[in-house]
PDB file of C-alpha atoms in Angstrom:
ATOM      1  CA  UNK F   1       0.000   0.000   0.000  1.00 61.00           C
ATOM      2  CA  UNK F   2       1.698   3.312  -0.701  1.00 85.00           C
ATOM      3  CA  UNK F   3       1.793   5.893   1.671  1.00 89.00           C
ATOM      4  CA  UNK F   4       2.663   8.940  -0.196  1.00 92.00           C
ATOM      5  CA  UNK F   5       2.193  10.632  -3.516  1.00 94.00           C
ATOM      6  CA  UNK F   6       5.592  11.515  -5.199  1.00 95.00           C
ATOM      7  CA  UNK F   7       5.399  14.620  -7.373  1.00 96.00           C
ATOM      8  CA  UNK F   8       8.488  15.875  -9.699  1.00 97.00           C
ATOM      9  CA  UNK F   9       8.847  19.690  -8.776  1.00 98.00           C
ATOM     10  CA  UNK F  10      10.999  21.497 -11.806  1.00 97.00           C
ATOM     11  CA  UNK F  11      14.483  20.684 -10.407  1.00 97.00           C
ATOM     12  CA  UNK F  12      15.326  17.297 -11.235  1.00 96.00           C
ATOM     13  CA  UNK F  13      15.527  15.057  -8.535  1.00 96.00           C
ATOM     14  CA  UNK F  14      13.195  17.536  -6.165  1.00 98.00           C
ATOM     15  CA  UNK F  15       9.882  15.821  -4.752  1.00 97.00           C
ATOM     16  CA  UNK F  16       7.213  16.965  -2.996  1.00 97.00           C
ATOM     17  CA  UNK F  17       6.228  14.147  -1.012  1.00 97.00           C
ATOM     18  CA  UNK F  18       2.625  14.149   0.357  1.00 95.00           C
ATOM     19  CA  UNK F  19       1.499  11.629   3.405  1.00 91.00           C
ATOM     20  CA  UNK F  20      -1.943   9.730   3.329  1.00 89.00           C
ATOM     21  CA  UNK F  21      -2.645   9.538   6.670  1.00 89.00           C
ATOM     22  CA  UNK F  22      -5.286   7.143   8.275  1.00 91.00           C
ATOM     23  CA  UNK F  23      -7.636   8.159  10.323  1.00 92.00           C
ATOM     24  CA  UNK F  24     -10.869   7.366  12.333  1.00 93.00           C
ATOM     25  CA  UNK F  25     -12.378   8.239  16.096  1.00 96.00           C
ATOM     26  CA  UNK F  26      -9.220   7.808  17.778  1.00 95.00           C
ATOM     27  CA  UNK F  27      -7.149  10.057  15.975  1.00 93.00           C
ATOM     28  CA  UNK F  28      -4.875   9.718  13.007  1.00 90.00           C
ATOM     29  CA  UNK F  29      -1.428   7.962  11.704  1.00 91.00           C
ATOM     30  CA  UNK F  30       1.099   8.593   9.207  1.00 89.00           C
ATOM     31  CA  UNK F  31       3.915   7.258   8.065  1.00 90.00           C
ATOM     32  CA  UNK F  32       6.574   9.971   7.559  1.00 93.00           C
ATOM     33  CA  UNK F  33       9.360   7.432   5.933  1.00 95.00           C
ATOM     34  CA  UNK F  34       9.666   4.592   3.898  1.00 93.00           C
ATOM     35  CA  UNK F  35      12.975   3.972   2.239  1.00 93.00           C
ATOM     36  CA  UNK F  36      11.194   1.361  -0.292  1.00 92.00           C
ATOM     37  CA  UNK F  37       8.430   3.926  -1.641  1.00 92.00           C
ATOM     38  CA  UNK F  38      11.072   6.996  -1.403  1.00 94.00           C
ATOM     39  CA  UNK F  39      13.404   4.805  -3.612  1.00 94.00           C
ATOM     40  CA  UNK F  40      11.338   5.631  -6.520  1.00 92.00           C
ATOM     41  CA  UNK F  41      12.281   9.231  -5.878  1.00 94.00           C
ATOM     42  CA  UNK F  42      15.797   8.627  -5.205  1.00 94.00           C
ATOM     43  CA  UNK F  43      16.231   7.974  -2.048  1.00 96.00           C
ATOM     44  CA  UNK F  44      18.845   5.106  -2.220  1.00 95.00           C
ATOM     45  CA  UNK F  45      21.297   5.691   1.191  1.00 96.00           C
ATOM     46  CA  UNK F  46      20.518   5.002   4.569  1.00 97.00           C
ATOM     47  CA  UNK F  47      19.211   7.413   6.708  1.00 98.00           C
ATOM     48  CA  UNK F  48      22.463   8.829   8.626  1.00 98.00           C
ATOM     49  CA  UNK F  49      21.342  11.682  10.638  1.00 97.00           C
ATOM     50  CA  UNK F  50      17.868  12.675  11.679  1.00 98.00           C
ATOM     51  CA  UNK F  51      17.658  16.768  13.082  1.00 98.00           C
ATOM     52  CA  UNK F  52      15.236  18.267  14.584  1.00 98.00           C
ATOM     53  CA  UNK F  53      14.846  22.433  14.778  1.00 98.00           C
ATOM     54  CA  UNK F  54      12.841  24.843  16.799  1.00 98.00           C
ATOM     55  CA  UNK F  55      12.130  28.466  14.985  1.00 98.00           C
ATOM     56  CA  UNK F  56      10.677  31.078  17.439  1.00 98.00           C
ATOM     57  CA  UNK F  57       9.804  33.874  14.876  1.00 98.00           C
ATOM     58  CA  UNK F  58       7.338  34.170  12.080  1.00 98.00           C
ATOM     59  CA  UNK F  59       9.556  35.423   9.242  1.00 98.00           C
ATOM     60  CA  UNK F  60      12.762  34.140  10.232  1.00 98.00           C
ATOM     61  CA  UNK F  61      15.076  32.721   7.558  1.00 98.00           C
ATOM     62  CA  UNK F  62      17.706  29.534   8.065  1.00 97.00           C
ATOM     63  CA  UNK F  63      19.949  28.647   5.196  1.00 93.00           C
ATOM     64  CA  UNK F  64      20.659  28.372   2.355  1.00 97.00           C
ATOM     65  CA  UNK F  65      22.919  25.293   3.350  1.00 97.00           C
ATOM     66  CA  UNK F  66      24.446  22.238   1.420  1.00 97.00           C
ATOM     67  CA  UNK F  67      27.819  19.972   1.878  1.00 97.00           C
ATOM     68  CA  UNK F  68      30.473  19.788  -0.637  1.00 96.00           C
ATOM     69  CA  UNK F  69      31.164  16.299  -1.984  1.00 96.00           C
ATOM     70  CA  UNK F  70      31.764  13.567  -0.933  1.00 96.00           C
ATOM     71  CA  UNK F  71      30.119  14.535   2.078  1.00 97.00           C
ATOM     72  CA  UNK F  72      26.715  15.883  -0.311  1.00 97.00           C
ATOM     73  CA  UNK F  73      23.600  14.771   1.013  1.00 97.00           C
ATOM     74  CA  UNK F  74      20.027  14.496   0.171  1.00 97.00           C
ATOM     75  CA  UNK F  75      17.572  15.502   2.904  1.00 98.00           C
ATOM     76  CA  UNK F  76      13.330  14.741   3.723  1.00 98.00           C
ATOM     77  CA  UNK F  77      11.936  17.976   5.314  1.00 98.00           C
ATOM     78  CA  UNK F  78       9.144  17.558   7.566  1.00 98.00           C
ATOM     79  CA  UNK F  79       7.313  20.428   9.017  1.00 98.00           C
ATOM     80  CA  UNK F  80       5.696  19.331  11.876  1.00 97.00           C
ATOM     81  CA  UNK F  81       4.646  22.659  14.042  1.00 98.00           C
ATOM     82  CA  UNK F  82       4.000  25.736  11.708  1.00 98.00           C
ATOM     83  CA  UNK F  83       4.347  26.691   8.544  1.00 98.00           C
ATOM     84  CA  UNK F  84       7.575  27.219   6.528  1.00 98.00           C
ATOM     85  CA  UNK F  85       8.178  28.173   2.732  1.00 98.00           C
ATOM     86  CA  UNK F  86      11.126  25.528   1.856  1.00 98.00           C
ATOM     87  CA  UNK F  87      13.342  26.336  -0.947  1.00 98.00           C
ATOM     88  CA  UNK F  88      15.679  24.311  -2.516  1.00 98.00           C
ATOM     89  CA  UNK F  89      18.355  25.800  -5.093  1.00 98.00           C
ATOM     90  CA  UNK F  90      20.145  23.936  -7.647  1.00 98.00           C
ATOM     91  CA  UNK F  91      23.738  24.158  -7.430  1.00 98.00           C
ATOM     92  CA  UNK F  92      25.130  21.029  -9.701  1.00 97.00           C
ATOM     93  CA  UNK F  93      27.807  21.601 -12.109  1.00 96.00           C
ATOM     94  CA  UNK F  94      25.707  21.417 -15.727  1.00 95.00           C
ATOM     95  CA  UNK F  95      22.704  21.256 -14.211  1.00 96.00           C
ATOM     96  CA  UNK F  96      20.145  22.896 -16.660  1.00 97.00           C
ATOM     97  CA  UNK F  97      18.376  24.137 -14.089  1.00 97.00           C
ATOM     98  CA  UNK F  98      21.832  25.148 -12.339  1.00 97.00           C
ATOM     99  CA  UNK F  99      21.485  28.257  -9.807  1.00 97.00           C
ATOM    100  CA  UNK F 100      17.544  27.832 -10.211  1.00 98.00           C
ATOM    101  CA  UNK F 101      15.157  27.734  -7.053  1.00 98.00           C
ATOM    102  CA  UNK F 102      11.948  26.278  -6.308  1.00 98.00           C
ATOM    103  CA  UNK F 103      10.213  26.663  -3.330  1.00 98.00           C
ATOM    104  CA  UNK F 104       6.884  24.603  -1.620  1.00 98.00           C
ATOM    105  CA  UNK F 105       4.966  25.520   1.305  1.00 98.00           C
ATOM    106  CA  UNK F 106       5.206  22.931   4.487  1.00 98.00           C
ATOM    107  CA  UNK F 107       2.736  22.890   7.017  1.00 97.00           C
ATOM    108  CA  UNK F 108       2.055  20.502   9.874  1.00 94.00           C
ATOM    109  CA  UNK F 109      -1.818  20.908   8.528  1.00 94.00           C
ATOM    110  CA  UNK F 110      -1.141  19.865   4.614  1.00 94.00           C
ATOM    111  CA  UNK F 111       1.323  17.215   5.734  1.00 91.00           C
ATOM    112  CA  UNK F 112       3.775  18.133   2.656  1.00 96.00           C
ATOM    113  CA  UNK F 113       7.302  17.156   2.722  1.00 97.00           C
ATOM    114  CA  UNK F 114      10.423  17.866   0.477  1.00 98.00           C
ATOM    115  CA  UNK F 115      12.971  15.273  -0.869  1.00 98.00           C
ATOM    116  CA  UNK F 116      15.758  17.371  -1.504  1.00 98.00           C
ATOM    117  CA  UNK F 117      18.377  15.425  -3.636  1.00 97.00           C
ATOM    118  CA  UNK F 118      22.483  15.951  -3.197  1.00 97.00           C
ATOM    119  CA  UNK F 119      23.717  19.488  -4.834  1.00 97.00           C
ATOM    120  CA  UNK F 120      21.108  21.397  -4.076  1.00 98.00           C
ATOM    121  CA  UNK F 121      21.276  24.034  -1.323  1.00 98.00           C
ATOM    122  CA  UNK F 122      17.977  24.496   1.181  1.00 98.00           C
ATOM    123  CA  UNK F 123      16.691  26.756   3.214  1.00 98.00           C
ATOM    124  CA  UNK F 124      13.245  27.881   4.952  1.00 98.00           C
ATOM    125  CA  UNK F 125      10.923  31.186   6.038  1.00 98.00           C
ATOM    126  CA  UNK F 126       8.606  30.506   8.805  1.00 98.00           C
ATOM    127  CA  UNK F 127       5.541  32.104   7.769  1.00 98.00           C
ATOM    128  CA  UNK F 128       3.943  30.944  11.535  1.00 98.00           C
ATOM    129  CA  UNK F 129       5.659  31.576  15.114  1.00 98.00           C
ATOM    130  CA  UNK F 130       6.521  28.534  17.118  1.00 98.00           C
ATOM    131  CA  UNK F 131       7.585  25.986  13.833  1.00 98.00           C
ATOM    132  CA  UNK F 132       9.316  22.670  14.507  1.00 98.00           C
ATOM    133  CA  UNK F 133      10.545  20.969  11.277  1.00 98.00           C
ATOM    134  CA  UNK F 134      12.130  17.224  11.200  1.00 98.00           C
ATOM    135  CA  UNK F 135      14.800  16.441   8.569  1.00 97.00           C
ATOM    136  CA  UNK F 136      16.210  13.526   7.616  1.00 98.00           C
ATOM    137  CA  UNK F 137      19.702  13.064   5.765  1.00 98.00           C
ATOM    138  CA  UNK F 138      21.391  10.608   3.973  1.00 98.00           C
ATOM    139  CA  UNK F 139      24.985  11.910   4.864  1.00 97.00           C
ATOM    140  CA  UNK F 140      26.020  13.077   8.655  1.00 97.00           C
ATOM    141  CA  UNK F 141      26.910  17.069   9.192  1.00 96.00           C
ATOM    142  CA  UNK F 142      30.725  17.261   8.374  1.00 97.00           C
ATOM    143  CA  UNK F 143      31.985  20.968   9.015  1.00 96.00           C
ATOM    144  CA  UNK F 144      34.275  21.288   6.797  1.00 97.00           C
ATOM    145  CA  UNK F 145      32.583  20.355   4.154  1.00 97.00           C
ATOM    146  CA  UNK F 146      29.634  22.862   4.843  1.00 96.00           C
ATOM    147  CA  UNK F 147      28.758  25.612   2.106  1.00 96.00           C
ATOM    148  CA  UNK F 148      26.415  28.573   2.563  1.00 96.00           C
ATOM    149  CA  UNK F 149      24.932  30.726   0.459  1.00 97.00           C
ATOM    150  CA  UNK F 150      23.243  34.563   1.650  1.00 97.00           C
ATOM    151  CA  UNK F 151      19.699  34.054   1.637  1.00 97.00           C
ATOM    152  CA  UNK F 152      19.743  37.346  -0.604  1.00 97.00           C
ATOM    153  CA  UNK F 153      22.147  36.443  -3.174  1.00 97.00           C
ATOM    154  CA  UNK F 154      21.244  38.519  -5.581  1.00 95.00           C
ATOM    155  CA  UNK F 155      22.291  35.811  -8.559  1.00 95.00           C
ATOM    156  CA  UNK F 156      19.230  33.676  -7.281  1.00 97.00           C
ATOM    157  CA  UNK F 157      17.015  36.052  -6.509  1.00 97.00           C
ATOM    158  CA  UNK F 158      14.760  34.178  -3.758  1.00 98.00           C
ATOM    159  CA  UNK F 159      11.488  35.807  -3.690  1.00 97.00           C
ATOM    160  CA  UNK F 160      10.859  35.711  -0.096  1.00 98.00           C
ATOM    161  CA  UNK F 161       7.451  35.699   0.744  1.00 98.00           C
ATOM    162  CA  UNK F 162       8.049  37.982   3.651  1.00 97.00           C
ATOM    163  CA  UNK F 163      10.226  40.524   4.794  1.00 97.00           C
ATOM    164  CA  UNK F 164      12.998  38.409   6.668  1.00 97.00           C
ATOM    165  CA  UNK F 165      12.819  39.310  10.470  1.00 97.00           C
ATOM    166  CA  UNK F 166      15.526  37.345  11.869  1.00 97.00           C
ATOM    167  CA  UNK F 167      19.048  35.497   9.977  1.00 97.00           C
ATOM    168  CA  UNK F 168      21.847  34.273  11.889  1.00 97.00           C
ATOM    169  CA  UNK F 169      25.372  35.919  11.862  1.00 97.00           C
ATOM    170  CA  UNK F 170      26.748  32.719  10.531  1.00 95.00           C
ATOM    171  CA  UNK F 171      24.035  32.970   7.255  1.00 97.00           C
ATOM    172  CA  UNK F 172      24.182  36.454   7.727  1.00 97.00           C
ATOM    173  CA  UNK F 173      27.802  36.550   6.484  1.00 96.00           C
ATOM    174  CA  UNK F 174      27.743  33.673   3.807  1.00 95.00           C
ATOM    175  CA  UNK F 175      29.753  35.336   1.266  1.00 90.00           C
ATOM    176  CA  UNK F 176      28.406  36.473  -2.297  1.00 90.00           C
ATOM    177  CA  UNK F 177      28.932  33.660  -4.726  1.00 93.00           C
ATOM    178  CA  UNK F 178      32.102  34.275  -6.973  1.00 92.00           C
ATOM    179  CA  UNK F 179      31.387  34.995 -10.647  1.00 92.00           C
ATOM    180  CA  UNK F 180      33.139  32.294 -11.625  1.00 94.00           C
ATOM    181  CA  UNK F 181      31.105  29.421  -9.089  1.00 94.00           C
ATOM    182  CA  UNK F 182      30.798  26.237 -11.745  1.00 93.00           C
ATOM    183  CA  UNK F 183      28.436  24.610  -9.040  1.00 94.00           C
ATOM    184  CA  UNK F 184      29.278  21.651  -6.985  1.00 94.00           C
ATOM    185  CA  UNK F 185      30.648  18.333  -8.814  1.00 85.00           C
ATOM    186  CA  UNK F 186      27.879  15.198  -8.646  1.00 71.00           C
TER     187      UNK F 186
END
């Protein structure tokens, strides 16, 4: 029985993945992983790390983060409090949709989810106060290998559906992309 419905978004490899949840007088279950029905969306790796965050403020922006080969990773975003506008940006080397974004709403309500595959960057607006989002990742957090992009890189051009009220220092500082950025090698 499958769970979810896998839809293509316009990046390749991006999926919005949406849960069917039983329910009846007691409440309600869903399954929020499946490595055998994600495999038809790519999901081939084990799951390595599962995170969990806590965003205070309605309009608050985290990201836009990736890791650099071989430490790349594909990721399942969950919102489970809230409501977040996801974005995903394509950074792989002769990609034709290279330095492209595309961006889904997540809410704890419409049950949504994003399969985000390796090489592309992600990051989120809370568009609710109190949001808790879940992520899975197919490759543990390696400093070193971190990159960042400025949410407001002007080459990508997010269109942020609100005025961004809080950003750390850390994505605050993420250096301009150089002209010459090729994108990250698959």
């Amino acid at each position: 029985m499958n769970r979810f419905t896998l839809t293509n978004l316009p990046l390749a490899g991006l999926h919005r993945i949406e849960r069917k949840p039983l329910a009846d007088a007691r409440g309600a279950f869903a399954r929020l992983f499946c490595a055998e029905e994600l495999g038809a969306a790519g999901w081939n790796k084990p799951i390595a790390q599962i995170n969990h965050s806590y965003t205070a403020k309605r309009g608050t922006v985290r990201g836009m983060h990736f890791q650099y080969p071989p430490h790349a990773e594909m990721k399942l975003v969950i919102c489970l409090r809230g409501e977040v506008w996801d974005v995903a940006v394509d950074l792989r080397q002769g990609s034709p949709t290279f330095l492209c974004w595309y961006a889904e709403r997540l809410s704890a309500d419409n049950g949504a989810a994003l399969l985000i595959p390796e090489g592309c960057a992600h990051g989120f607006q809370t568009l609710t106060d109190a949001v808790e989002l879940l992520y899975l990742h197919t490759h543990p957090y390696v400093p070193q290998a971190e990159g960042r992009i400025h949410p407001q890189e002007t080459r990508l051009a997010i269109a942020w559906p609100q005025e961004i009220t809080e950003l750390s220092e850390r994505d605050a500082g993420a250096a301009p992309l150089p002209a010459d950025f090729a994108g990250v090698a698959a």
